[in-house]
Coordinates of C-alpha atoms and ligand atoms in Angstrom, one line a residue:
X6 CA 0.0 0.0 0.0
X7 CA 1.2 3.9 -0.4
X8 CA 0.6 6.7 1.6
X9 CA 1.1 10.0 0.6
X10 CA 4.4 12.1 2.5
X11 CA 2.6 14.9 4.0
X12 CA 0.3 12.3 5.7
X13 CA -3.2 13.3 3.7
X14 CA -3.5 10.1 2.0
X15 CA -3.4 6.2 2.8
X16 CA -3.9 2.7 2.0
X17 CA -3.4 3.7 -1.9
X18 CA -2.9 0.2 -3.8
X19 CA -0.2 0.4 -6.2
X20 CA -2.6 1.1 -9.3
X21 CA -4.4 3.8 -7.8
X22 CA -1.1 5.6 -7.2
X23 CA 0.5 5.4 -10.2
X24 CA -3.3 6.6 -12.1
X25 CA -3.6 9.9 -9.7
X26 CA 0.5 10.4 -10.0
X27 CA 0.6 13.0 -6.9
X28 CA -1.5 12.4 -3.6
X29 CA -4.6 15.1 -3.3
X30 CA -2.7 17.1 -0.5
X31 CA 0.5 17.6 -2.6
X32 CA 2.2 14.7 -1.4
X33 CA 4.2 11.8 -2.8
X34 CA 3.0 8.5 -3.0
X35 CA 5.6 6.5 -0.6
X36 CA 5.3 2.6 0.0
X37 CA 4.3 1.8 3.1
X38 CA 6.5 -1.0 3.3
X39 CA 9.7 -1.6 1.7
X40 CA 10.6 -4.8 0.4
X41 CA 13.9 -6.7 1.5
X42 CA 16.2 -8.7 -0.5
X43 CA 18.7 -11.0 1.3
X44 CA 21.7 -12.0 0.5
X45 CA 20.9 -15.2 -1.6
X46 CA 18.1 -13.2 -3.4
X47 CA 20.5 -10.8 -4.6
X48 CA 23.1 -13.5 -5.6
X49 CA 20.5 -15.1 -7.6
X50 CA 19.8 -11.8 -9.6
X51 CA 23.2 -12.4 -11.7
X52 CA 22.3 -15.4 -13.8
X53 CA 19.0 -13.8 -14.9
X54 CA 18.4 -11.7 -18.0
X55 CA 17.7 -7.5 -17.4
X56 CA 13.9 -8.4 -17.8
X57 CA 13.7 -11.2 -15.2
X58 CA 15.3 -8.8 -12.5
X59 CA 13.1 -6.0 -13.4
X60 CA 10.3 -8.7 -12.6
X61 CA 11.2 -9.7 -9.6
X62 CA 12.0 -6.0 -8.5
X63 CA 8.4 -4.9 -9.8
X64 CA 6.6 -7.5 -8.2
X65 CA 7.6 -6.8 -4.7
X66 CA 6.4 -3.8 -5.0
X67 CA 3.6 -3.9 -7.2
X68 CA 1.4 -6.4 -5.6
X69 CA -1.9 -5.6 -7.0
X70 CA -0.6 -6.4 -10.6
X71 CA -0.8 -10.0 -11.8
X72 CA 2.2 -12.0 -12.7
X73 CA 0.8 -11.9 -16.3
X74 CA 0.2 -8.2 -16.1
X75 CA 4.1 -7.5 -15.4
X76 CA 5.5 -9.8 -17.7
X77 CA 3.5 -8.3 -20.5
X78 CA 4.4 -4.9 -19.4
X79 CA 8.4 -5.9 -19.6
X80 CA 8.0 -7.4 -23.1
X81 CA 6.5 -3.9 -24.1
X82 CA 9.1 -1.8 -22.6
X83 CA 12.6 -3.4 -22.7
X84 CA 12.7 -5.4 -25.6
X85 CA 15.6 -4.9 -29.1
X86 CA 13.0 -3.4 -30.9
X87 CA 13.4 -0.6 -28.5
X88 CA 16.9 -0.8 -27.1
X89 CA 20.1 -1.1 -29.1
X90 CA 21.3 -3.6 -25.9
X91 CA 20.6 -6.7 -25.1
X92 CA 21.8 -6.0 -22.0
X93 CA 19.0 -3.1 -22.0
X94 CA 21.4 -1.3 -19.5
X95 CA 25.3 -2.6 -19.8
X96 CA 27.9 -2.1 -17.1
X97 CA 30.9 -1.2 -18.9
X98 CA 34.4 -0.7 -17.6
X99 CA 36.7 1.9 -18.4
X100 CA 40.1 2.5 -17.5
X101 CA 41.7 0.3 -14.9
X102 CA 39.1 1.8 -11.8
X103 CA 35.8 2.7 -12.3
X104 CA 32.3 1.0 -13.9
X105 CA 29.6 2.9 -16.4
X106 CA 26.5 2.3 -16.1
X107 CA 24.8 3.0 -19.8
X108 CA 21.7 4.0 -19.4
X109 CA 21.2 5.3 -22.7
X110 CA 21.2 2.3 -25.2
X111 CA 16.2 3.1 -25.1
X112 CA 15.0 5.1 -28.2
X113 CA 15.9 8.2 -27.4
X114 CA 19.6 8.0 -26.5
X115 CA 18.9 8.9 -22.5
X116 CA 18.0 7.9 -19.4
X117 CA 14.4 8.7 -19.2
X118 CA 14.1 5.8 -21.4
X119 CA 14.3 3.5 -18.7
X120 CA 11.3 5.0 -16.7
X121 CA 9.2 6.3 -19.4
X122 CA 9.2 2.7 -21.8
X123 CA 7.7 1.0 -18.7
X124 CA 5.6 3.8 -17.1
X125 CA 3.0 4.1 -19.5
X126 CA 2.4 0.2 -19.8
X127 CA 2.0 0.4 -15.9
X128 CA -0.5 3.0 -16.1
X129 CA -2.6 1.2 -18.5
X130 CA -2.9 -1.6 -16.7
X131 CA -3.8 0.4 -13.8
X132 CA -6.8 1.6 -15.2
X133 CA -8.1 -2.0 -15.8
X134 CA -7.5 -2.9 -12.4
X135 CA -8.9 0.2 -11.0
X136 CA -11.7 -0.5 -14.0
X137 CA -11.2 3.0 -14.7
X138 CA -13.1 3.9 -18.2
X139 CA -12.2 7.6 -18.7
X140 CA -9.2 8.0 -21.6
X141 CA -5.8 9.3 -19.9
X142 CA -4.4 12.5 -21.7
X143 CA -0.7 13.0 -20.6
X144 CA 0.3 16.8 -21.2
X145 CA 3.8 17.4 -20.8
X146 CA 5.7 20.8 -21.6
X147 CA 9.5 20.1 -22.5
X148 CA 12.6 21.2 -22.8
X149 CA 13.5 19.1 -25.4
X150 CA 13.9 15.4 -24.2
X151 CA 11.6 14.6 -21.4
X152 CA 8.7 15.3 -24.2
X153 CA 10.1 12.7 -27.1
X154 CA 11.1 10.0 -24.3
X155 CA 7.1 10.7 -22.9
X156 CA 6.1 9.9 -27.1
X157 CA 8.1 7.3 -27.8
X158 CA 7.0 5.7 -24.0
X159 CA 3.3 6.4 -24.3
X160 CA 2.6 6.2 -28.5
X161 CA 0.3 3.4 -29.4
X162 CA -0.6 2.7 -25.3
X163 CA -4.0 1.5 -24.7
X164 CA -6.5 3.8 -23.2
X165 CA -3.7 6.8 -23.1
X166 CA -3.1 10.1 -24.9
X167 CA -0.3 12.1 -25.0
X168 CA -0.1 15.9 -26.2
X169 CA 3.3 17.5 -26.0
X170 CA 3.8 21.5 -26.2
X171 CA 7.5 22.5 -26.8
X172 CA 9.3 26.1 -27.5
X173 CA 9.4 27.1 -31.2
X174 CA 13.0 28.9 -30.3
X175 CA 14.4 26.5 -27.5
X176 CA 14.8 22.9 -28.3
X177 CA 17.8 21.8 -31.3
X178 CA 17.3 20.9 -34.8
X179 CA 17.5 16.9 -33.8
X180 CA 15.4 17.8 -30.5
X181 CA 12.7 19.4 -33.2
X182 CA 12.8 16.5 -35.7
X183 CA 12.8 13.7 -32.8
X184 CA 9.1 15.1 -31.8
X185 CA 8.0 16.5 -35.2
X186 CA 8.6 12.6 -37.0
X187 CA 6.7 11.2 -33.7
X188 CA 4.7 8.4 -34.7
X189 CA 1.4 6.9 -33.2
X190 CA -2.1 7.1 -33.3
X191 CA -2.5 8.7 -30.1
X192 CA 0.0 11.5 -30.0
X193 CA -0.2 15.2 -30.9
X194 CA 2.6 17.7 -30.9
X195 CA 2.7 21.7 -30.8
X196 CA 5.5 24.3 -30.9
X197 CA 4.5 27.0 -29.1
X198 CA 5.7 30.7 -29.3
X199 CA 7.9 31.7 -26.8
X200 CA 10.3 30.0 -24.7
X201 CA 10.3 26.7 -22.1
X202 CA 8.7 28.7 -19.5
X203 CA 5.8 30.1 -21.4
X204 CA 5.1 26.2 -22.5
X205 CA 5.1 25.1 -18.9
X206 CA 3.3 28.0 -17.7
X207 CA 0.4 27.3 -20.3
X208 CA 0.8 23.3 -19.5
X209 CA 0.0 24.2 -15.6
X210 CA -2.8 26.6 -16.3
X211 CA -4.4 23.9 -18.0
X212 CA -4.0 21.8 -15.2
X213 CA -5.3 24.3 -12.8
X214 CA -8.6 25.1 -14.8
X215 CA -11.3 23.1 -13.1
X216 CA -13.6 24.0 -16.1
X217 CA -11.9 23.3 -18.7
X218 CA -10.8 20.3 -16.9
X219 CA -14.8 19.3 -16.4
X220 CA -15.0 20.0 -19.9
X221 CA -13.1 17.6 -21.0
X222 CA -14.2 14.8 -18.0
X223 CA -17.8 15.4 -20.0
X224 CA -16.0 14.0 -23.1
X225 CA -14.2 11.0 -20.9
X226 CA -11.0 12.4 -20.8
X227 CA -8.8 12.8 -17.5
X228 CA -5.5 14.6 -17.7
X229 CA -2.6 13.5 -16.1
X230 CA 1.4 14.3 -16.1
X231 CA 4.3 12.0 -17.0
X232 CA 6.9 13.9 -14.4
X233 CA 9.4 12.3 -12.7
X234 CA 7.5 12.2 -9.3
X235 CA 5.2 9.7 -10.2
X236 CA 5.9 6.3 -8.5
X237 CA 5.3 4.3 -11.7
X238 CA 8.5 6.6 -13.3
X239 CA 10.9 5.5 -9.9
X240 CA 10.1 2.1 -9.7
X241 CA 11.5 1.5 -12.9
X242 CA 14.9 3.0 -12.1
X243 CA 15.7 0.8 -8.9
X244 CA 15.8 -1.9 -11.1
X245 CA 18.8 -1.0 -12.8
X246 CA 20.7 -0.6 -9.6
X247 CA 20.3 -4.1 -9.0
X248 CA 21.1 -5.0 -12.1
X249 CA 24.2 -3.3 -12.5
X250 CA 25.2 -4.5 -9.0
X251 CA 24.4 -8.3 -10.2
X252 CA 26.5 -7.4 -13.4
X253 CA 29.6 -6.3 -11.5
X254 CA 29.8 -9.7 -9.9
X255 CA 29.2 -11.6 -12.6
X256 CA 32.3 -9.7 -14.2
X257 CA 34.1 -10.3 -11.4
X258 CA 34.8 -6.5 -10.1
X259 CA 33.8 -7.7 -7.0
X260 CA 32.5 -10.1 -4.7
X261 CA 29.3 -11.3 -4.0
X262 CA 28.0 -8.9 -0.6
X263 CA 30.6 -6.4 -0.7
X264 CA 29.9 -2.8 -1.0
X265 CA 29.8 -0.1 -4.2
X266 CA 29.1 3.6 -4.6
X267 CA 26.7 4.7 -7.0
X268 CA 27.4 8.7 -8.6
X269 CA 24.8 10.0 -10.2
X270 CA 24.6 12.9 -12.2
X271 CA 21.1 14.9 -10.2
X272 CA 18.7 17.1 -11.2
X273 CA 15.1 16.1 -9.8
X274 CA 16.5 13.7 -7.6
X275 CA 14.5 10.5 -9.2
X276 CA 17.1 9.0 -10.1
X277 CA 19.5 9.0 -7.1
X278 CA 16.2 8.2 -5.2
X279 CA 15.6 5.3 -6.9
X280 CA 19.5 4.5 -5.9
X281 CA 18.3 4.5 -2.2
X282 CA 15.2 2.5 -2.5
X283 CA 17.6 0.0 -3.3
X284 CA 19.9 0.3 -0.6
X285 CA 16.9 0.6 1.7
X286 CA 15.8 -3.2 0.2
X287 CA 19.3 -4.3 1.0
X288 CA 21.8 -3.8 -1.6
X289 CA 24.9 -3.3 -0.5
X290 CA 25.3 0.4 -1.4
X291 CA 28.1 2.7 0.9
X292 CA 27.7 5.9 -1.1
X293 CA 24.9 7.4 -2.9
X294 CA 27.1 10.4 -4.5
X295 CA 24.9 13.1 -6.0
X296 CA 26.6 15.3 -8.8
X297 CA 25.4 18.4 -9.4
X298 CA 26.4 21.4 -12.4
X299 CA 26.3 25.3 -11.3
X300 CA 22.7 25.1 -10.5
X301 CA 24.1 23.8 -7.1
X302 CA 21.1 23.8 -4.5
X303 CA 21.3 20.1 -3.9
X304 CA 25.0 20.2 -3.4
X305 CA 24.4 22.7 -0.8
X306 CA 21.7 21.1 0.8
X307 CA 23.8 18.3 1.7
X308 CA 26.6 20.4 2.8
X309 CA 24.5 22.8 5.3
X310 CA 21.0 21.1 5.6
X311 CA 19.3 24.8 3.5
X312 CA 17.4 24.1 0.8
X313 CA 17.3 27.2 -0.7
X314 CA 16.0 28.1 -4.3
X315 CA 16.2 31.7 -3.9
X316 CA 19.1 31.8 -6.7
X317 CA 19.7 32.5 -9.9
X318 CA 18.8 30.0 -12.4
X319 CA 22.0 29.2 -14.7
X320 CA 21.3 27.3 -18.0
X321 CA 25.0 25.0 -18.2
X322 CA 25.7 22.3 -21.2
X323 CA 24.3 19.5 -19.1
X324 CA 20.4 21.3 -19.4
X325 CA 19.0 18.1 -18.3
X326 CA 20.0 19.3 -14.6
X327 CA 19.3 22.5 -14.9
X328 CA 16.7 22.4 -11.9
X329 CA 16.4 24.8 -8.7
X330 CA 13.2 22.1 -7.1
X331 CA 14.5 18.8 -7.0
X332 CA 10.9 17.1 -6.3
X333 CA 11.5 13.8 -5.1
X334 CA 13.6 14.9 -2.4
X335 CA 10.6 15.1 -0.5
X336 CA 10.5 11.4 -0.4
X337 CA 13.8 11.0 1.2
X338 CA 13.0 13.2 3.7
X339 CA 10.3 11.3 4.3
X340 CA 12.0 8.5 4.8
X341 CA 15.3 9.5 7.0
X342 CA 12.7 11.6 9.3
X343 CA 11.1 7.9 9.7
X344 CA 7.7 8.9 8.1
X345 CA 7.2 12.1 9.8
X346 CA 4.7 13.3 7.5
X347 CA 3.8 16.6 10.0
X348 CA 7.7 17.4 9.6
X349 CA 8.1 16.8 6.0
X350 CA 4.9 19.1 5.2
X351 CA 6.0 22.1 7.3
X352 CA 9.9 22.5 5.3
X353 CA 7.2 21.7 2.3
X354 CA 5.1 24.8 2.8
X355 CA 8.3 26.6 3.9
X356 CA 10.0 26.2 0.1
X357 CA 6.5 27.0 -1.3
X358 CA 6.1 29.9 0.7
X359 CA 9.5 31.5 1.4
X360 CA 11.7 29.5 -1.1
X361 CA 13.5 27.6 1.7
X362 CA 13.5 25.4 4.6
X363 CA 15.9 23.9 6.9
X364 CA 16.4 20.5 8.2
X365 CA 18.5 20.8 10.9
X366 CA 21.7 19.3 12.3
X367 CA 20.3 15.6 13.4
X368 CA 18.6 15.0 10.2
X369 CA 21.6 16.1 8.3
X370 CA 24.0 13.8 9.8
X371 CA 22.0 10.8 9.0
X372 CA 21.8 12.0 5.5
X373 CA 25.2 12.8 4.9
X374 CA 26.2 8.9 6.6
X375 CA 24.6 7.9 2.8
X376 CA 24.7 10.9 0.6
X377 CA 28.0 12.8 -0.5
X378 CA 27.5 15.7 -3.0
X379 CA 29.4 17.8 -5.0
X380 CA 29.0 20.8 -8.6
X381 CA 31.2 21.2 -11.1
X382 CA 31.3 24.3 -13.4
X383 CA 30.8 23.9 -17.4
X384 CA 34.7 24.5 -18.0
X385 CA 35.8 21.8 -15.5
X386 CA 33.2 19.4 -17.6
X387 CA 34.6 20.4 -21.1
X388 CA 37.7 19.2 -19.4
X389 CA 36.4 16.0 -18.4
X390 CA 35.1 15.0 -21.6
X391 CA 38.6 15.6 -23.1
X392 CA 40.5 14.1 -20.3
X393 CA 38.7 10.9 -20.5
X394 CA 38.2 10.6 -24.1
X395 CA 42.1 11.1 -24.5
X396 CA 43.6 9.0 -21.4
X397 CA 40.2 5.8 -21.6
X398 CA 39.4 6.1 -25.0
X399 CA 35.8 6.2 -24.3
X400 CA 33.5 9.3 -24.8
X401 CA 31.2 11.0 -21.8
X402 CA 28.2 13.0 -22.4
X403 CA 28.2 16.2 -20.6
X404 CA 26.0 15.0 -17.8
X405 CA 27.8 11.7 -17.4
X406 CA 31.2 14.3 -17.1
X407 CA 29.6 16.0 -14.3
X408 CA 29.2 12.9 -12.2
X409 CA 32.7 11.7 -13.6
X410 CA 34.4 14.7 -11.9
X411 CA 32.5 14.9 -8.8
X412 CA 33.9 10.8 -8.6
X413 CA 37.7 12.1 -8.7
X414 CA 36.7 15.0 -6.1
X415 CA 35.2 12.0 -3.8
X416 CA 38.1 9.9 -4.2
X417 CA 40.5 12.2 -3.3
X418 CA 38.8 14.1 -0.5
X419 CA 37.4 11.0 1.3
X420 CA 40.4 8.2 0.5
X421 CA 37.4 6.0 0.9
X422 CA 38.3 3.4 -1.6
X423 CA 34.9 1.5 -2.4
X424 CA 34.4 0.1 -5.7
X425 CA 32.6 2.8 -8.0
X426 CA 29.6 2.9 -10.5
X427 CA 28.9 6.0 -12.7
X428 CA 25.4 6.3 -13.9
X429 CA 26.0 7.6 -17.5
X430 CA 22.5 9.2 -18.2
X431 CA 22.8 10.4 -22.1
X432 CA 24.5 9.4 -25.0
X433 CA 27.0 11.4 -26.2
X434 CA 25.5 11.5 -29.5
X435 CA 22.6 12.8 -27.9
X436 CA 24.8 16.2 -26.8
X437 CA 27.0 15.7 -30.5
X438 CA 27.8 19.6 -30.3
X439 CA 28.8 20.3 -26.9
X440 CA 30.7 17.0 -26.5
X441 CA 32.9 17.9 -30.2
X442 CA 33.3 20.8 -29.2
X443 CA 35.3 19.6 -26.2
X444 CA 37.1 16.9 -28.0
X445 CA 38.0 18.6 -30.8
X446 CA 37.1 22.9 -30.0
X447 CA 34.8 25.2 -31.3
X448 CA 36.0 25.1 -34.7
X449 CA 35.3 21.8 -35.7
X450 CA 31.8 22.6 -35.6
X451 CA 32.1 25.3 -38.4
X452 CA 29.7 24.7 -41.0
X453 CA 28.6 21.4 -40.0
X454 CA 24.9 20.1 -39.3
X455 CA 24.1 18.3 -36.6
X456 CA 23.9 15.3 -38.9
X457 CA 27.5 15.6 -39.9
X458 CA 28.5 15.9 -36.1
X459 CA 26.7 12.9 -35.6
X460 CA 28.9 10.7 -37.9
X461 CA 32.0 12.6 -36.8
X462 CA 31.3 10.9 -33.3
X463 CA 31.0 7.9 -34.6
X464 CA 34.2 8.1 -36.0
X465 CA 36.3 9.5 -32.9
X466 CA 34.2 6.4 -30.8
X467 CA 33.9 3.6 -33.3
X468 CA 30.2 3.7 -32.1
X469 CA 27.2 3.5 -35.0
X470 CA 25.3 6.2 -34.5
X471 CA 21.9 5.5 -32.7
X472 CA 19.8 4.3 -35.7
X473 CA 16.6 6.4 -34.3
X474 CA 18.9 9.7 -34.9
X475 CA 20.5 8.7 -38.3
X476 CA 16.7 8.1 -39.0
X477 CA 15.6 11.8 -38.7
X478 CA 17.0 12.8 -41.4
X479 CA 15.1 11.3 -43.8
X480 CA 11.9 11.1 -41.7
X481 CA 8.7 12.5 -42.4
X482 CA 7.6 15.2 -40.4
X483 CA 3.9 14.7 -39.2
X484 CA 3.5 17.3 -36.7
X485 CA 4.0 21.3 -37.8
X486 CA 1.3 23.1 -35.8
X487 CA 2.3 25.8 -33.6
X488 CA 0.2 27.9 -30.9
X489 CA 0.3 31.0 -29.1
X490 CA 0.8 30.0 -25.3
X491 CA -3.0 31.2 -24.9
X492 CA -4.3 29.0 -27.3
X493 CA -2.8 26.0 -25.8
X494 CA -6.1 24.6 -24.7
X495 CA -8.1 24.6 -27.9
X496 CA -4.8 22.7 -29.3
X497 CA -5.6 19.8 -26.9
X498 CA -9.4 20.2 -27.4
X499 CA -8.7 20.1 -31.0
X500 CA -6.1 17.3 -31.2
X501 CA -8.9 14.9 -29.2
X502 CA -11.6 15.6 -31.5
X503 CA -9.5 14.6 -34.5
X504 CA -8.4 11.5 -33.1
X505 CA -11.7 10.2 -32.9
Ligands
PLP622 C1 16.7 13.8 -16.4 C2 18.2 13.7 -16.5 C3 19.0 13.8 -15.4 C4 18.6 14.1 -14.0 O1 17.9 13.0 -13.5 P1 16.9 13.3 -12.2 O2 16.2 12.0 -12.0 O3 16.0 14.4 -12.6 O4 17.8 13.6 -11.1 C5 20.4 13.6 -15.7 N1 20.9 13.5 -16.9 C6 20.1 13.4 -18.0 C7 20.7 13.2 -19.4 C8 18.7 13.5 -17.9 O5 17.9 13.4 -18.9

């Protein structure tokens, strides 16, 4: 069962939470109980396949779904139609130290893959368990790739919608194509005039409008968000740490019960949440180590227990963590304040209100006995990129750099010697100009399109480039409507009409 963390809400059954995404008083859903794995369970996990751990991580949390219900939402999401891995998320090793975790072999060259191939097939079969009839329209505003990983996740998904809004003037070329070639009977897509803000502002207006949301119920449609603090988006990602753990066995990088540290490059804090779910069902995790780029409130979070977002907003080369509210911290704090839902709802209000809160020196020290955090600035990344690419051979994207260099700062401050794991969230074709540029300086990019950078970096790596890029140029583009922010709602009134 969940229960939301500001206490407003209990007794949720998987299904439920994952349809309503956030509990009615603001909350997070949080399991009320949290699975544990022994030793021999864990040992087990490294002769099966990616998709038979993900099973047996899903089903002990997700007890409401049948067996058959999970496999058949497994097959739909990690499968080489979709995935360029059989491994669906390899551990690779580079240099003589350290472990990558790819997370970027899903259809859009990044890590939101992992989450957003399996949420919507979760959320489909909740609404057959909770015999929900009403159609499920998913509006997401984006920056650029939260909105084509939310397509590619939710096109073709029973009982589901998905309408994405993205700025005319702030996403790239391949960014553009990748939602503008979208494909599927159920999706619509919309530039709209103005920049990221104006297309999230209109998104959560929408949201906010009880009559137009009425409207819409008369028709038998119910919106909803794909976001990052829905529990059917985190479940996904704990599987990975087991996986990767099992895999690092298997290889022989370490033995079976002995301890890792996981670096993860942070923005909203999903993914290095999902990191201590695990450790919370037993893995044996020292270190969750939470890399951070100039936008730095995390990092100082964990240095001085002030969460503060009264800052400027800096956009850096790794936009994906470009983020001043890290949502799902909430359910940390939920967790290391052992459910103290009165607690967690007061520092809550506090941010809302005043733009920070403060936890306190208690709280902190049993965070920081986990979490370690650092920032790096964009020039120390560019330097990353290089440095690795010329001493390991292999190439980092810029996010994946970030948690890189935090990894050297931890090893050398703490002399804490633990075996590590880098969680490499994007491909580096995904960033092509940003990482060429550090590989090989501004001038290589002269007159080249982002195609031609594309096959440049898959010269310098020996990769292929990911066939769903190379694709987009030849692709037909489906989608060229555009809106004024105001006339965002008639775009999803219009787009449901025409698709039945
Ligand atoms: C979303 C994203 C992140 C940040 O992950 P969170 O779960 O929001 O902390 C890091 N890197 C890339 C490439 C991403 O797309």
């Amino acid at each position: 069962m969940y229960s939301s963390t500001r206490g407003g809400e209990n007794n949720r059954s998987a299904a439920s939470a994952i349809k309503e995404g956030l509990a009615c008083d603001g909350g997070l859903f949080i399991p009320e109980f949290i699975p544990l794995l022994n030793k021999d369970e864990i040992a087990a996990l490294k002769e099966l396949s990616y998709q038979e751990r993900a099973f047996y991580i899903l089903r002990s949390f997700l007890s409401d779904y049948t067996d058959e219900d999970l496999v058949s939402c497994i097959k739909a999401a990690y499968n080489a139609k979709k995935f360029d891995s059989d491994a669906i998320a390899p551990l690779v090793a580079v240099g003589s130290k350290r472990h990558v975790l790819e997370l970027w072999h899903g259809p859009t060259s990044a890590f939101k893959d992992m989450a957003l191939q399996l949420l919507p097939q979760l959320l489909s079969k909740a609404l057959k368990i909770t015999q929900e009839t009403d159609e499920i329209v998913i509006l997401v505003a984006t920056s650029g790739d939260t909105g084509k990983a939310a397509l590619e996740g939710f096109r073709d998904v029973d009982q589901t919608k998905i309408i994405v809004f993205y700025p005319q003037a702030g996403v790239s070329e391949i960014q553009r194509l990748q939602m503008a070639t979208q494909q599927g009977g159920n999706v619509a897509v919309a530039a709209v005039f103005g920049n990221f803000d104006d297309a999230q502002t209109g998104v959560k207006k929408i949201f906010s409008d009880r009559e137009f949301r009425k409207e819409l119920a008369g028709d038998g449609f119910r919106l909803s968000s794909a976001n990052s603090i829905n529990w059917g988006r985190l479940v996904p990602q704990i599987i990975y740490y087991f996986s990767s753990y099992a895999d690092l066995v298997k290889q022989g990088g370490i033995s079976e019960g002995q301890t890792v540290n996981f670096v993860v490059p942070t923005g909203n804090f999903g993914n290095i949440l999902a990191g201590y779910y695990a450790k919370l069902m037993g893995l044996p995790i020292n270190r969750l180590i939470c890399a951070s780029n100039r936008n730095n409130v995390l990092s100082e979070f964990f240095r001085t227990g002030k969460y503060d977002r009264r800052r400027s907003f800096y956009k850096t080369m790794s936009p994906s963590m470009d983020i001043l509210i890290s949502s799902n911290l909430e359910r940390m704090l939920y967790h290391i304040t052992g459910g103290d839902t009165e607690q967690v709802s007061q520092w809550m209000n506090e941010l809302a209100q005043n733009g920070h809160y403060e936890i306190g020196e208690q709280y902190l020290a049993d965070i920081n006995s986990i979490f370690w955090a650092d920032w790096v600035e964009d020039n120390q990344t560019v330097e990353t990129i290089r440095r690795v690419y010329q001493a390991d051979n292999y190439l980092l994207d810029p996010h994946t750099a970030v948690a890189w260099q935090v990894a050297d700062r931890y090893c050398s401050q703490t002399e804490d010697d633990t075996p590590l794991i880098i969680l490499s969230t994007a491909s580096p074709f995904k960033f092509n100009e940003s990482v060429l540029e550090a590989i090989a300086g501004k001038d290589a990019l002269k007159g080249k399109t982002e195609f031609m950078m594309l096959n440049q970096i898959s010269e310098l790596t020996g990769w292929p480039v990911p066939s769903a890029l190379s694709a987009l140029e030849t692709a037909k583009v489906l989608h060229k409507s555009s809106c004024e922010k105001d006339e965002m709602p008639r775009f999803v009134k219009n787009s449901l009409i025409k698709q039945y």
